[in-house]
Coordinates of C-alpha atoms and ligand atoms in Angstrom, one line a residue:
X1 CA 11.0 11.6 -29.2
X2 CA 8.1 11.7 -31.7
X3 CA 4.7 12.8 -30.6
X4 CA 2.0 12.5 -33.3
X5 CA 0.1 15.7 -34.0
X6 CA -3.4 16.0 -32.8
X7 CA -4.7 15.9 -36.4
X8 CA -2.8 12.6 -37.0
X9 CA -4.2 11.1 -33.9
X10 CA -7.8 12.2 -34.7
X11 CA -7.6 10.4 -38.0
X12 CA -6.6 7.2 -36.2
X13 CA -9.3 4.7 -35.4
X14 CA -9.8 4.1 -31.7
X15 CA -7.1 1.7 -30.5
X16 CA -8.3 -1.3 -28.5
X17 CA -6.0 -2.8 -25.9
X18 CA -6.5 -5.0 -22.9
X19 CA -4.9 -2.6 -20.5
X20 CA -4.0 1.1 -20.4
X21 CA -1.3 2.1 -18.0
X22 CA -0.9 5.7 -16.9
X23 CA 2.7 6.7 -16.1
X24 CA 6.1 5.3 -16.9
X25 CA 8.0 5.5 -13.6
X26 CA 8.9 2.6 -11.4
X27 CA 5.2 1.6 -11.2
X28 CA 4.3 2.0 -14.9
X29 CA 7.4 0.2 -16.2
X30 CA 6.9 -2.8 -14.0
X31 CA 3.1 -2.9 -14.7
X32 CA 3.8 -3.0 -18.4
X33 CA 6.4 -5.8 -18.1
X34 CA 4.3 -7.9 -15.8
X35 CA 1.0 -7.5 -17.6
X36 CA 2.5 -8.0 -21.0
X37 CA 4.2 -11.2 -19.7
X38 CA 0.8 -12.3 -18.7
X39 CA -0.2 -12.3 -22.4
X40 CA -2.2 -9.0 -22.5
X41 CA -1.8 -6.1 -24.8
X42 CA -0.8 -2.9 -23.0
X43 CA -0.5 0.8 -23.9
X44 CA 1.4 3.1 -21.5
X45 CA 0.9 6.9 -21.6
X46 CA 3.5 9.1 -20.1
X47 CA 3.2 12.9 -19.8
X48 CA 7.0 13.4 -19.7
X49 CA 9.3 13.2 -22.7
X50 CA 11.1 10.2 -21.2
X51 CA 10.6 7.3 -18.8
X52 CA 11.5 7.4 -15.1
X53 CA 8.7 9.3 -13.4
X54 CA 10.0 10.9 -10.2
X55 CA 13.6 10.4 -11.5
X56 CA 12.8 12.0 -14.9
X57 CA 11.3 15.1 -13.4
X58 CA 13.3 15.9 -10.2
X59 CA 16.7 17.0 -11.5
X60 CA 17.4 19.6 -8.9
X61 CA 20.9 19.7 -7.4
X62 CA 21.4 17.0 -4.7
X63 CA 18.5 14.9 -5.8
X64 CA 19.1 11.3 -4.7
X65 CA 17.2 8.5 -3.0
X66 CA 16.9 8.2 0.8
X67 CA 16.7 4.5 0.9
X68 CA 19.8 2.6 0.0
X69 CA 20.0 1.9 -3.7
X70 CA 20.5 -1.8 -3.3
X71 CA 17.0 -1.8 -1.7
X72 CA 15.5 1.1 -3.7
X73 CA 15.5 -0.9 -6.9
X74 CA 13.5 -3.7 -8.6
X75 CA 13.7 -7.2 -7.2
X76 CA 11.6 -8.9 -9.9
X77 CA 14.6 -9.9 -12.1
X78 CA 17.5 -11.8 -10.6
X79 CA 19.7 -11.0 -13.6
X80 CA 18.9 -7.3 -13.4
X81 CA 19.9 -7.0 -9.7
X82 CA 23.0 -9.0 -10.3
X83 CA 24.1 -7.0 -13.4
X84 CA 23.4 -3.5 -12.3
X85 CA 26.3 -1.7 -10.5
X86 CA 25.1 1.0 -8.0
X87 CA 28.1 3.3 -7.5
X88 CA 27.0 4.9 -4.2
X89 CA 25.1 4.0 -1.1
X90 CA 22.4 6.5 -2.2
X91 CA 22.4 6.9 -5.9
X92 CA 21.9 10.3 -7.4
X93 CA 19.0 11.1 -9.7
X94 CA 20.9 10.7 -13.0
X95 CA 22.0 7.2 -11.9
X96 CA 18.4 6.1 -11.0
X97 CA 17.2 7.6 -14.2
X98 CA 19.9 5.7 -16.2
X99 CA 18.8 2.5 -14.3
X100 CA 15.1 3.0 -15.3
X101 CA 16.1 3.7 -18.9
X102 CA 18.2 0.5 -18.8
X103 CA 15.1 -1.4 -17.5
X104 CA 13.0 0.0 -20.4
X105 CA 15.6 -1.2 -22.9
X106 CA 16.5 -4.4 -21.3
X107 CA 12.9 -5.6 -21.2
X108 CA 12.0 -4.1 -24.5
X109 CA 9.4 -1.8 -23.0
X110 CA 9.6 1.3 -25.2
X111 CA 7.5 0.0 -28.1
X112 CA 4.4 0.1 -25.9
X113 CA 5.0 3.5 -24.3
X114 CA 3.7 6.7 -25.7
X115 CA 5.7 9.7 -24.4
X116 CA 4.7 13.4 -24.2
X117 CA 1.1 12.3 -23.8
X118 CA -1.1 13.1 -20.9
X119 CA -4.2 11.0 -20.1
X120 CA -7.0 13.5 -19.7
X121 CA -10.0 11.3 -19.0
X122 CA -11.0 7.7 -18.4
X123 CA -14.7 7.0 -18.6
X124 CA -16.3 3.6 -17.9
X125 CA -18.8 2.5 -20.5
X126 CA -21.1 0.2 -18.8
X127 CA -22.8 -1.2 -21.9
X128 CA -19.5 -2.4 -23.4
X129 CA -17.7 -2.9 -20.1
X130 CA -14.7 -0.9 -21.4
X131 CA -12.8 2.1 -20.3
X132 CA -12.6 4.9 -22.9
X133 CA -9.4 6.8 -22.3
X134 CA -8.6 10.1 -24.0
X135 CA -5.2 11.8 -24.2
X136 CA -3.7 15.2 -24.8
X137 CA -2.7 14.3 -28.4
X138 CA -6.4 13.7 -29.2
X139 CA -6.5 9.9 -29.1
X140 CA -9.2 7.7 -27.7
X141 CA -8.2 4.3 -26.5
X142 CA -10.6 1.6 -25.5
X143 CA -9.3 -0.7 -22.7
X144 CA -10.8 -3.5 -20.6
X145 CA -8.6 -2.4 -17.7
X146 CA -7.0 0.9 -16.6
X147 CA -4.0 0.8 -14.3
X148 CA -3.1 4.1 -12.7
X149 CA 0.7 4.3 -12.1
X150 CA 0.5 8.0 -12.1
X151 CA 2.6 8.5 -9.0
X152 CA 2.3 9.4 -5.3
X153 CA 4.5 12.5 -5.5
X154 CA 4.0 13.6 -9.1
X155 CA 1.4 16.3 -8.9
X156 CA 3.2 19.5 -8.0
X157 CA 2.0 21.9 -5.5
X158 CA 1.9 25.1 -7.6
X159 CA 2.9 28.4 -6.0
X160 CA 0.2 30.9 -5.2
X161 CA 2.3 33.7 -4.0
X162 CA 0.8 37.1 -5.0
X163 CA 3.0 39.0 -7.4
X164 CA 5.1 36.0 -8.5
X165 CA 4.4 36.7 -12.1
X166 CA 5.9 40.2 -11.7
X167 CA 9.2 38.9 -10.3
X168 CA 11.8 39.8 -12.9
X169 CA 14.4 37.2 -11.9
X170 CA 14.3 33.4 -12.6
X171 CA 11.8 31.1 -11.1
X172 CA 12.8 27.4 -10.8
X173 CA 10.6 24.6 -9.6
X174 CA 12.6 21.7 -8.3
X175 CA 10.4 19.1 -10.0
X176 CA 10.7 20.9 -13.4
X177 CA 14.4 21.5 -13.2
X178 CA 16.0 22.4 -16.5
X179 CA 17.9 19.5 -18.0
X180 CA 21.6 20.4 -17.9
X181 CA 21.3 22.2 -14.6
X182 CA 21.4 25.9 -13.5
X183 CA 24.5 27.9 -12.7
X184 CA 23.9 30.0 -9.6
X185 CA 27.5 31.4 -9.4
X186 CA 27.6 35.0 -8.4
X187 CA 23.8 35.2 -8.0
X188 CA 21.6 36.0 -5.0
X189 CA 19.3 33.0 -4.6
X190 CA 16.2 32.4 -2.5
X191 CA 14.8 28.9 -1.7
X192 CA 11.3 28.4 -0.4
X193 CA 10.6 25.1 1.1
X194 CA 12.6 22.9 3.5
X195 CA 11.2 19.4 3.0
X196 CA 13.3 16.5 1.7
X197 CA 13.8 18.4 -1.6
X198 CA 14.9 21.7 -0.1
X199 CA 17.1 19.9 2.4
X200 CA 18.9 18.1 -0.5
X201 CA 19.2 21.2 -2.7
X202 CA 20.1 23.9 -0.2
X203 CA 23.7 22.7 0.7
X204 CA 24.7 22.6 -3.0
X205 CA 23.0 25.9 -4.0
X206 CA 24.7 27.5 -1.0
X207 CA 28.1 26.4 -2.2
X208 CA 27.6 28.0 -5.6
X209 CA 25.5 31.1 -5.0
X210 CA 26.9 34.5 -3.9
X211 CA 24.1 34.7 -1.3
X212 CA 21.4 32.2 -0.3
X213 CA 18.2 33.1 1.7
X214 CA 16.2 30.1 2.8
X215 CA 12.5 30.8 3.6
X216 CA 11.5 28.1 6.1
X217 CA 7.9 27.6 7.3
X218 CA 8.1 24.3 9.2
X219 CA 11.5 23.0 10.2
X220 CA 12.2 19.4 9.4
X221 CA 13.9 16.5 11.2
X222 CA 16.9 15.5 9.2
X223 CA 19.7 13.0 9.7
X224 CA 23.0 12.6 7.9
X225 CA 22.9 10.3 4.9
X226 CA 26.6 9.4 5.3
X227 CA 26.5 8.8 1.6
X228 CA 29.7 7.3 0.0
X229 CA 30.9 5.3 -2.9
X230 CA 30.2 1.6 -2.5
X231 CA 33.5 0.0 -1.7
X232 CA 34.9 -2.8 -3.8
X233 CA 33.3 -6.1 -2.8
X234 CA 30.4 -4.5 -1.0
X235 CA 28.0 -5.1 -3.9
X236 CA 29.1 -8.7 -4.2
X237 CA 28.3 -9.1 -0.5
X238 CA 24.8 -7.8 -1.1
X239 CA 24.4 -10.0 -4.2
X240 CA 25.4 -13.0 -2.2
X241 CA 22.5 -12.4 0.2
X242 CA 20.0 -10.6 -2.1
X243 CA 17.3 -13.1 -1.7
X244 CA 17.2 -12.9 2.1
X245 CA 17.6 -9.1 1.9
X246 CA 14.6 -8.7 -0.4
X247 CA 12.5 -11.1 1.6
X248 CA 13.3 -9.1 4.8
X249 CA 12.2 -5.9 3.0
X250 CA 9.0 -7.5 1.7
X251 CA 8.0 -8.6 5.2
X252 CA 9.2 -5.5 7.0
X253 CA 7.4 -2.5 8.4
X254 CA 8.5 0.0 5.8
X255 CA 9.9 -1.9 2.8
X256 CA 13.6 -2.0 3.6
X257 CA 15.4 -4.8 5.4
X258 CA 14.7 -4.7 9.1
X259 CA 17.3 -3.2 11.3
X260 CA 17.9 -5.4 14.3
X261 CA 16.0 -3.6 17.0
X262 CA 16.9 -3.5 20.7
X263 CA 13.2 -3.3 21.5
X264 CA 11.3 -0.4 23.0
X265 CA 12.9 2.9 24.0
X266 CA 10.8 3.1 27.1
X267 CA 12.5 0.0 28.4
X268 CA 16.0 1.6 28.1
X269 CA 17.7 4.1 30.4
X270 CA 18.4 7.6 29.0
X271 CA 22.1 6.6 28.8
X272 CA 21.3 3.5 26.8
X273 CA 19.1 5.4 24.5
X274 CA 21.7 8.0 23.9
X275 CA 24.2 5.4 22.9
X276 CA 21.8 3.7 20.5
X277 CA 20.8 7.0 18.9
X278 CA 24.5 8.0 18.5
X279 CA 25.2 4.7 16.7
X280 CA 22.2 5.3 14.4
X281 CA 23.4 8.9 13.7
X282 CA 26.9 7.7 13.0
X283 CA 25.6 5.0 10.6
X284 CA 23.4 7.5 8.8
X285 CA 20.1 7.3 7.0
X286 CA 16.5 7.8 8.1
X287 CA 15.5 4.1 8.7
X288 CA 18.3 3.6 11.2
X289 CA 17.1 6.4 13.4
X290 CA 13.4 5.9 13.0
X291 CA 13.8 2.2 13.7
X292 CA 16.4 2.7 16.5
X293 CA 13.6 1.5 18.8
X294 CA 10.4 -0.3 18.0
X295 CA 8.1 2.2 19.7
X296 CA 9.2 5.5 18.1
X297 CA 6.3 5.6 15.7
X298 CA 3.7 4.9 18.4
X299 CA 4.8 6.0 21.9
X300 CA 4.9 9.8 22.5
X301 CA 7.6 9.3 25.1
X302 CA 9.8 7.1 22.9
X303 CA 9.3 9.6 20.0
X304 CA 10.2 12.6 22.2
X305 CA 13.5 10.9 23.2
X306 CA 14.5 10.4 19.5
X307 CA 13.3 13.9 18.6
X308 CA 15.3 15.4 21.5
X309 CA 18.3 13.6 20.3
X310 CA 18.0 15.1 16.8
X311 CA 17.4 18.6 18.3
X312 CA 20.5 18.2 20.4
X313 CA 22.5 17.4 17.2
X314 CA 21.1 20.5 15.5
X315 CA 22.2 22.6 18.5
X316 CA 25.7 21.1 18.3
X317 CA 26.2 21.6 14.6
X318 CA 24.6 25.1 14.1
X319 CA 26.8 27.7 15.7
X320 CA 24.3 30.5 16.0
X321 CA 21.9 29.4 18.8
X322 CA 19.0 31.4 17.4
X323 CA 19.3 29.8 14.0
X324 CA 19.7 26.4 15.6
X325 CA 16.5 27.0 17.5
X326 CA 14.6 28.0 14.4
X327 CA 15.9 24.9 12.6
X328 CA 14.6 22.6 15.4
X329 CA 11.2 21.0 14.8
X330 CA 9.0 21.3 17.8
X331 CA 5.4 21.2 16.6
X332 CA 5.0 17.6 15.4
X333 CA 6.4 14.2 16.4
X334 CA 9.4 12.7 14.6
X335 CA 8.4 10.6 11.6
X336 CA 5.0 12.1 11.1
X337 CA 6.4 14.0 8.2
X338 CA 8.9 12.0 6.2
X339 CA 12.3 12.3 7.8
X340 CA 14.9 14.0 5.7
X341 CA 18.2 12.5 4.9
X342 CA 20.9 15.1 4.1
X343 CA 24.5 15.8 3.3
X344 CA 25.7 18.9 5.3
X345 CA 22.3 20.4 5.7
X346 CA 22.5 21.9 9.1
X347 CA 26.2 22.8 8.7
X348 CA 25.2 24.9 5.7
X349 CA 23.7 27.5 8.1
X350 CA 27.2 28.2 9.4
X351 CA 28.2 29.6 6.1
X352 CA 28.5 33.4 6.0
X353 CA 26.5 33.6 2.7
X354 CA 23.4 31.8 4.0
X355 CA 20.5 33.3 5.9
X356 CA 17.5 31.6 7.4
X357 CA 14.2 33.4 7.4
X358 CA 11.4 32.0 9.5
X359 CA 8.2 32.6 7.5
X360 CA 6.0 31.0 10.1
X361 CA 6.8 33.9 12.4
X362 CA 7.2 36.4 9.6
X363 CA 5.0 35.2 6.7
X364 CA 5.6 35.9 3.0
X365 CA 3.2 38.6 1.9
X366 CA 4.0 39.0 -1.8
X367 CA 6.6 38.9 -4.5
X368 CA 7.9 42.1 -6.0
X369 CA 9.9 42.6 -9.3
X370 CA 13.1 42.4 -7.3
X371 CA 12.3 39.8 -4.6
X372 CA 9.7 39.3 -1.9
X373 CA 8.3 41.0 1.1
X374 CA 7.4 39.3 4.4
X375 CA 5.3 41.0 7.1
X376 CA 8.5 42.3 8.6
X377 CA 11.1 42.8 5.9
X378 CA 12.0 42.9 2.1
X379 CA 14.4 40.6 0.4
X380 CA 16.0 41.1 -3.0
X381 CA 17.4 38.2 -5.1
X382 CA 18.1 37.2 -8.7
X383 CA 16.5 33.8 -8.7
X384 CA 14.0 31.8 -6.6
X385 CA 13.9 28.0 -6.2
X386 CA 10.5 26.7 -5.2
X387 CA 10.5 23.4 -3.4
X388 CA 6.9 23.4 -2.2
X389 CA 6.1 19.7 -2.4
X390 CA 3.2 17.8 -3.9
X391 CA -0.5 17.0 -3.8
X392 CA 0.5 13.6 -2.6
X393 CA -1.0 10.2 -3.2
X394 CA -4.4 11.4 -4.6
X395 CA -3.3 14.5 -6.6
X396 CA -2.3 12.8 -9.9
X397 CA -5.5 10.6 -9.8
X398 CA -7.8 13.6 -9.2
X399 CA -6.3 15.5 -12.1
X400 CA -7.6 12.9 -14.5
X401 CA -11.3 13.1 -15.3
X402 CA -12.2 9.6 -14.1
X403 CA -15.8 8.5 -14.3
X404 CA -17.1 5.1 -13.2
X405 CA -20.6 3.5 -13.1
X406 CA -23.5 6.0 -13.8
X407 CA -20.9 8.6 -14.8
X408 CA -19.9 9.1 -11.2
X409 CA -16.7 11.2 -10.9
X410 CA -13.8 9.9 -8.7
X411 CA -13.4 13.5 -7.5
X412 CA -16.9 13.4 -6.2
X413 CA -16.5 10.0 -4.6
X414 CA -13.4 11.2 -2.8
X415 CA -14.7 14.7 -1.9
X416 CA -14.4 13.9 1.8
X417 CA -11.3 11.8 1.5
X418 CA -10.2 8.8 -0.5
X419 CA -11.9 5.5 -0.1
X420 CA -10.3 2.4 -1.6
X421 CA -10.1 -1.3 -1.2
X422 CA -6.5 -2.1 -0.4
X423 CA -5.4 1.1 -2.1
X424 CA -5.9 -0.8 -5.3
X425 CA -9.6 -0.5 -6.3
X426 CA -12.6 1.6 -5.8
X427 CA -16.2 0.4 -5.7
X428 CA -18.3 1.7 -8.6
X429 CA -15.1 2.0 -10.7
X430 CA -14.8 -1.5 -12.2
X431 CA -11.6 -2.6 -13.8
X432 CA -9.7 0.5 -12.6
X433 CA -6.6 -0.2 -10.5
X434 CA -4.4 2.2 -8.6
X435 CA -0.8 1.3 -7.9
X436 CA 0.2 2.5 -4.4
X437 CA -3.2 4.2 -4.0
X438 CA -4.5 5.7 -0.8
X439 CA -5.0 3.1 1.9
X440 CA -1.9 1.1 0.9
X441 CA 1.5 1.5 2.5
X442 CA 2.5 3.6 -0.6
X443 CA 4.7 6.5 0.6
X444 CA 5.8 5.0 3.9
X445 CA 9.3 3.7 3.5
X446 CA 10.6 2.1 0.4
X447 CA 8.0 2.8 -2.3
X448 CA 9.5 0.4 -4.8
X449 CA 8.9 -2.6 -2.5
X450 CA 5.2 -1.6 -2.4
X451 CA 5.0 -0.9 -6.1
X452 CA 6.2 -4.4 -7.0
X453 CA 3.8 -5.9 -4.5
X454 CA 0.8 -3.9 -5.8
X455 CA 1.6 -4.6 -9.5
X456 CA 1.9 -8.3 -8.8
X457 CA -1.4 -8.3 -6.9
X458 CA -3.2 -6.4 -9.6
X459 CA -1.8 -8.6 -12.4
X460 CA -2.7 -11.8 -10.4
X461 CA -6.2 -10.5 -9.9
X462 CA -6.7 -9.8 -13.6
X463 CA -5.2 -13.2 -14.5
X464 CA -7.6 -14.8 -12.0
X465 CA -10.6 -13.1 -13.7
X466 CA -9.2 -14.2 -17.1
X467 CA -9.0 -17.8 -16.0
X468 CA -12.5 -17.7 -14.7
X469 CA -13.8 -16.2 -17.9
X470 CA -14.8 -12.9 -16.2
X471 CA -14.1 -9.5 -17.6
X472 CA -15.4 -7.3 -14.7
X473 CA -13.5 -6.9 -11.4
X474 CA -14.9 -4.5 -8.9
X475 CA -14.3 -3.8 -5.2
X476 CA -17.4 -4.7 -3.2
X477 CA -18.9 -1.9 -1.1
X478 CA -18.7 -3.8 2.1
X479 CA -15.0 -4.8 1.5
X480 CA -14.1 -1.2 0.8
X481 CA -16.0 0.0 3.9
X482 CA -14.2 -2.4 6.1
X483 CA -10.8 -1.7 4.6
X484 CA -11.3 2.1 5.0
X485 CA -12.3 1.4 8.7
X486 CA -9.2 -0.7 9.2
X487 CA -6.9 1.9 7.7
X488 CA -8.4 4.6 9.9
X489 CA -8.1 2.3 13.0
X490 CA -4.4 1.7 12.3
X491 CA -3.8 5.3 11.6
X492 CA -5.3 6.3 15.0
X493 CA -2.6 4.1 16.6
X494 CA 0.1 5.9 14.7
X495 CA 1.5 9.3 15.7
X496 CA 1.0 10.4 12.1
X497 CA -2.6 11.0 12.9
X498 CA -1.6 13.7 15.3
X499 CA 0.5 15.8 12.9
X500 CA -1.3 18.9 11.7
X501 CA 1.2 19.8 9.0
X502 CA 2.1 16.6 7.1
X503 CA 1.4 15.8 3.5
X504 CA 0.9 12.2 4.8
X505 CA -2.5 13.7 6.0
X506 CA -3.0 16.0 3.0
X507 CA -2.4 19.0 5.4
X508 CA -0.1 20.8 2.9
X509 CA -2.9 21.4 0.3
X510 CA -5.5 24.0 1.3
X511 CA -9.0 22.4 1.3
X512 CA -7.7 18.8 1.0
X513 CA -9.6 16.5 3.5
X514 CA -7.4 15.6 6.5
X515 CA -7.1 11.9 6.2
X516 CA -4.0 9.8 6.9
X517 CA -3.3 8.7 3.3
X518 CA -1.1 5.6 3.6
X519 CA -1.8 2.4 5.4
X520 CA 0.3 2.5 8.6
X521 CA -0.1 -1.2 9.5
X522 CA 3.2 -2.1 7.8
X523 CA 4.4 -3.3 4.4
X524 CA 4.7 -6.9 5.5
X525 CA 1.4 -7.1 7.2
X526 CA -0.2 -5.5 4.2
X527 CA 1.4 -8.1 1.9
X528 CA 0.1 -10.9 4.2
X529 CA -3.4 -9.5 4.0
X530 CA -3.2 -9.3 0.2
X531 CA -1.9 -12.8 -0.1
X532 CA -4.7 -14.2 2.1
X533 CA -7.2 -12.3 -0.1
X534 CA -5.7 -13.7 -3.3
X535 CA -5.7 -17.3 -1.9
X536 CA -9.4 -16.8 -1.0
X537 CA -10.2 -16.2 -4.7
X538 CA -9.7 -12.5 -4.3
X539 CA -12.4 -12.1 -1.7
X540 CA -13.8 -8.6 -1.5
X541 CA -13.8 -8.2 -5.2
X542 CA -16.9 -8.9 -7.3
X543 CA -16.4 -10.6 -10.6
X544 CA -18.7 -10.6 -13.5
Ligands
FAD1 P1 6.2 8.4 -10.6 O1 7.7 8.0 -10.6 O2 5.8 9.6 -10.0 O3 5.7 8.2 -12.0 C1 4.4 8.6 -12.4 C2 4.5 9.1 -13.8 O4 3.1 9.2 -14.3 C3 5.1 10.4 -14.0 O5 6.2 10.4 -14.9 C4 4.0 11.3 -14.5 O6 4.5 12.2 -15.5 C5 3.1 10.3 -15.1 N1 1.7 10.8 -15.1 C6 1.0 11.3 -14.1 N2 -0.3 11.6 -14.5 C7 -0.3 11.3 -15.8 C8 -1.3 11.5 -16.8 N3 -2.5 11.9 -16.5 N4 -1.0 11.1 -18.0 C9 0.2 10.6 -18.4 N5 1.2 10.5 -17.5 C10 0.9 10.8 -16.2 N6 10.6 6.9 -2.6 C11 11.4 6.0 -1.9 O7 10.9 5.0 -1.5 N7 12.7 6.3 -1.7 C12 13.3 7.4 -2.1 O8 14.5 7.6 -1.9 C13 12.5 8.4 -2.8 N8 13.0 9.5 -3.2 C14 12.2 10.5 -3.8 C15 12.8 11.6 -4.3 C16 12.0 12.6 -4.8 C17 12.6 13.9 -5.3 C18 10.6 12.4 -5.0 C19 9.7 13.4 -5.6 C20 10.0 11.2 -4.6 C21 10.8 10.2 -4.0 N9 10.3 9.0 -3.6 C22 11.1 8.1 -3.0 C23 9.0 8.6 -4.0 C24 8.9 8.2 -5.4 O9 7.9 9.0 -6.0 C25 8.6 6.7 -5.6 O10 9.7 6.0 -4.9 C26 8.6 6.2 -7.0 O11 9.6 6.7 -7.8 C27 7.2 6.3 -7.6 O12 7.1 5.7 -8.8 P2 5.7 5.7 -9.6 O13 6.0 5.0 -10.9 O14 4.7 5.1 -8.8 O15 5.4 7.2 -9.8
N01_2 O1 7.9 18.5 -0.3 P1 7.4 18.8 1.2 P2 9.3 17.9 -0.8 N1 5.1 29.2 1.9 O2 6.0 18.9 1.2 C1 7.0 24.5 2.2 C2 9.9 12.7 -1.2 N2 11.2 13.2 -1.5 O3 9.3 17.9 -2.3 O4 6.0 22.2 5.9 C3 6.2 28.7 2.5 O5 8.0 17.8 2.2 C4 6.6 23.5 3.2 O6 6.4 24.1 4.4 P3 5.3 23.4 5.5 C5 9.8 12.5 0.3 O7 8.8 11.4 0.5 C6 12.3 12.4 -1.1 O8 10.4 18.4 -0.1 O9 4.1 23.1 4.6 N3 6.6 27.4 2.5 C7 7.8 22.5 3.2 O10 8.9 23.0 3.9 C8 9.2 13.8 0.7 O11 8.6 13.8 2.0 C9 13.6 12.9 -1.3 O12 5.1 24.4 6.5 C10 5.8 26.6 1.8 C11 8.2 22.5 1.7 O13 7.6 23.7 1.1 C12 8.3 14.2 -0.4 O14 9.0 13.7 -1.6 C13 13.8 14.1 -1.9 C14 4.7 27.0 1.1 C15 7.6 21.3 1.0 O15 8.1 20.2 1.6 C16 8.0 15.6 -0.6 O16 9.2 16.4 -0.3 C17 12.7 14.8 -2.3 C18 4.3 28.3 1.2 N4 3.2 28.8 0.6 C19 11.4 14.4 -2.1 N5 4.1 25.9 0.6 C20 14.7 12.1 -0.8 O17 15.5 12.5 0.0 C21 4.9 24.8 0.9 N6 6.0 25.3 1.6 C22 14.8 10.8 -1.3

């Protein structure tokens, strides 16, 4: 890939486009296609050296999706969804990356994408009603609209362990995994972090490494993926009913086709519940268990019954009762951190070469040249894998120097927590759109369903303005206020608001305001609200 030098770029006159898009993952690629098809000029900037976003960066062992691939994929092109052959129930990272590269080629997107280029700032010039966007290669681009498709889980939580720089072994971050992989054979390896990433990587690293020490702070709920190759004919069956399947996902709670629900857990006997949980566990996947009953997300009693079931499974699988106990989440309700979907995760702790260290009880103090020290012990290893998570939903936006009307900074506006109209637009920041921004369903469930809906809504809104001869679109203060209130109200009905450790609430980043970031009212409900707003001439937006 060719990246022009800073000097070259500086000599270039300011490029003028209708729309700048930041990011070339699922969101940015679709935004480019949709906005270009609407007849506008688009320039996409992507910090990575390839397209794919999440699936470009996260190459750690075991990386794969946790929503079935036939659903975790674009629905905008009938031909694409008919032609593409997913090989497994949950595709691995390389296959999803190949799919997104195929999308870039198939729809001829690459010509409008500049790789290896980070957007540093976006300032709104009120006089000219244009965004001035600067990039890491020294360009300035002038655009009527800015669409931020910078990702909900793309800003890495950097390690701040004292002494890490003095560690003489190798340090790997799961989201910056070396292309071509890492061979851990014969090595003593440490993993810090047991979120979805750690849970996927740990079983595979354990198989290869001589010794693996897992440093766990908060244990996670995890259910078996039961991943498998898709049998002959299975894809054809999906293709035959794709339209219904997609429609069900669009109108669902969490962006994947609704699982037929037997109703509320509280209306079932303990024996009936057990049977239904067992069936969900046997079928595999997070959605099946979380949606086993309709009240798991809202009723503490229903939630506890599902959580107890998973804890009983951990106790069954893990032979050492003390390890099983430490692996069992007890401090937050099920589903208030994203449920993990694994292959042999708990069973991995039965291996003689794997040790679990509880760093909640015995915190990490510092790294040394040969390993790390906790308050109670010292551990030596040759390599450490950091799976510490992300500054979710708002992180990537806050990293860009965004200034709206009167030079107001987005970081100032969101100092006490993000405020947005529909997760799409911010008052005082005209013509700036965020794909899956805070206050939209974004990270809950199947993110691709939400990405498509958001990009469609944003493009429709810009086209509406174009038709009416307007070139300013701005969220009205009152509309934003009432949306923020509605999001908070919905959040207070959800058990997510009670979790003190979840990145859904920003709790994993020191100093981040504790606000439930996604809209918990449901993907389908959110879509209906957006459709109503669009029908009412995009009420809540001011046009000028
Ligand atoms: P991303 O894919 O994150 O793309 C954003 C891009 O923007 C990145 O490539 C980044 O480099 C670029 N960027 C950011 N800031 C700048 C800047 N200033 N200048 C230039 N470029 C910039 N969701 C699910 O629904 N199901 C799953 O199974 C699932 N699995 C996941 C697995 C992992 C390991 C992770 C980390 C996330 C997973 N997610 C999953 C969430 C996933 O992030 C979304 O599903 C989806 O891929 C997001 O697409 P996006 O285009 O919005 O963002
Ligand atoms: O990140 P996480 P992730 N000392 O924040 C620990 C998606 N995803 O990358 O919980 C010690 O969940 C931290 O501990 P604690 C999915 O949406 C999907 O794993 O803060 N430990 C936690 O254990 C997911 O939810 C898949 O106490 C520290 C871990 O690091 C989201 O991305 C795969 C620490 C971080 O877990 C994020 O998942 C991967 C410290 N200083 C990702 N700091 C699929 O399966 C942090 N931790 C599809």
